[in-house]
Amino acid sequence: MSELVDTLWLDEETNEVKYIDQTKLPNELLIKSTINLDDMFTAIAKLEVRGAPAIGVFAALSMYVLGVRIDGATLGDYVKEYIRCSNHLESARPTAVNLSWALNEMIKELDRFTMHRFQCSYDSKSLFDIILDDTLRGNLAYVLKTKALHIWENDIQVCKTIGENGIQFIHEGDGILTHCNAGRLATVRYGTATAPIYLAHENGMQFKVFCDETRPLLQGARLTAYELMESGIDTTLQCDNMVASLMASGQINEVFVGCDRVAANGDVANKIGTNGLAIIAKHYNVPVYICAPTSSIDMSIPSGKDIVIEQRNASEVTKMWYNNEMSHEKVKVYNPAFDVTSHELISAIITEKGVITGDYAKELEKIM
Ligand code: MRU
């Protein structure tokens, strides 16, 4: 794999979150820094940082960076502000569960610390009396930094393991189709759907990857094709509506995609178009593999019907990539960012804890 920088990281000298602004790719590799809640919210909402695992890790690092800058006389003030920031970040995007998962992990860590240190939990009244002195600030910073860095490092390890678990499905000479970007840019380093691909490439296997352009925000064209090309992988780009033609031509042996949330029955929310892709794949007898860290599995959601799907701005469809409006200025636009693929269309879910197939409800229950 080429030596691209990580997608995001903590600058430990300045206590800033650094990240690649993905809206500028593939034309410019712009690294941005942030210490500010509004900028962090915007980075997630505008997809400067995107991809389910990446927004989770970004949120965790952000909560540390915000935490060291919170003012307040008491621990109660601190906790109130911390939770306000966390709730605000959580509202930036609704579908990828990794965002709320990572924010919850950070809050649980804060809670564990206050319980251990003061024998009270963060929602306890007695918190309001504890003075926030320099020692306490230092302790809080230490605890939150350790947790945030753990989430960051864990993402790298988890993706590596997804690669190791998924490589068995790639064979010499295969054509692999992917949709959106579940690549290194959607995580800290290896990607989920691309992790088996990068590993197979490192092992010297020959294969071709076909990237869906991924309307309307072109994550496949702008990001996946970019990172695969930079890594020297044989890459072809096609528009989303060319998938059936491509599969009919016999060039695709398997589909690898990522996901934003897996429900308890194995239904999966992923980038809009994944469901159609899976339906076509079923017709052509092409297996569909979902690559998912267990942080994307949401056992509190019984089925895909219950997953909240983000609706985005009409201009992404009518204007964003064109010099002029590309449609009637008053036309109504349907622009969901994700769709749900039924578990019946999925050949396996590849996680860091193993490959799940068959009775998804039972198997998910076991690994979670
Ligand atoms: O809207 P995006 O670009 O954040 O959507 C990303 C996807 O749908 C990815 O496939 C998913 O988050 C998995 S990333 C490993």
Short mmCIF file of N, CA and C in Angstrom, two decimals, residues 39 102 233 256 311:
data_model
loop_
_atom_site.label_atom_id
_atom_site.label_comp_id
_atom_site.label_asym_id
_atom_site.label_seq_id
_atom_site.Cartn_x
_atom_site.Cartn_y
_atom_site.Cartn_z
N ASP A 39 -16.51 23.67 14.21
CA ASP A 39 -15.75 23.16 13.07
C ASP A 39 -15.81 21.63 13.01
N ALA A 102 -18.80 5.77 19.51
CA ALA A 102 -17.54 6.35 20.00
C ALA A 102 -17.81 7.41 21.07
N ILE A 233 -3.17 -0.54 -7.50
CA ILE A 233 -4.12 -1.62 -7.76
C ILE A 233 -4.84 -1.37 -9.09
N PHE A 256 -17.48 -6.35 -2.46
CA PHE A 256 -17.06 -6.01 -1.10
C PHE A 256 -17.54 -4.59 -0.81
N GLN A 311 -31.30 12.15 5.25
CA GLN A 311 -31.71 12.78 3.99
C GLN A 311 -30.81 14.00 3.80
#
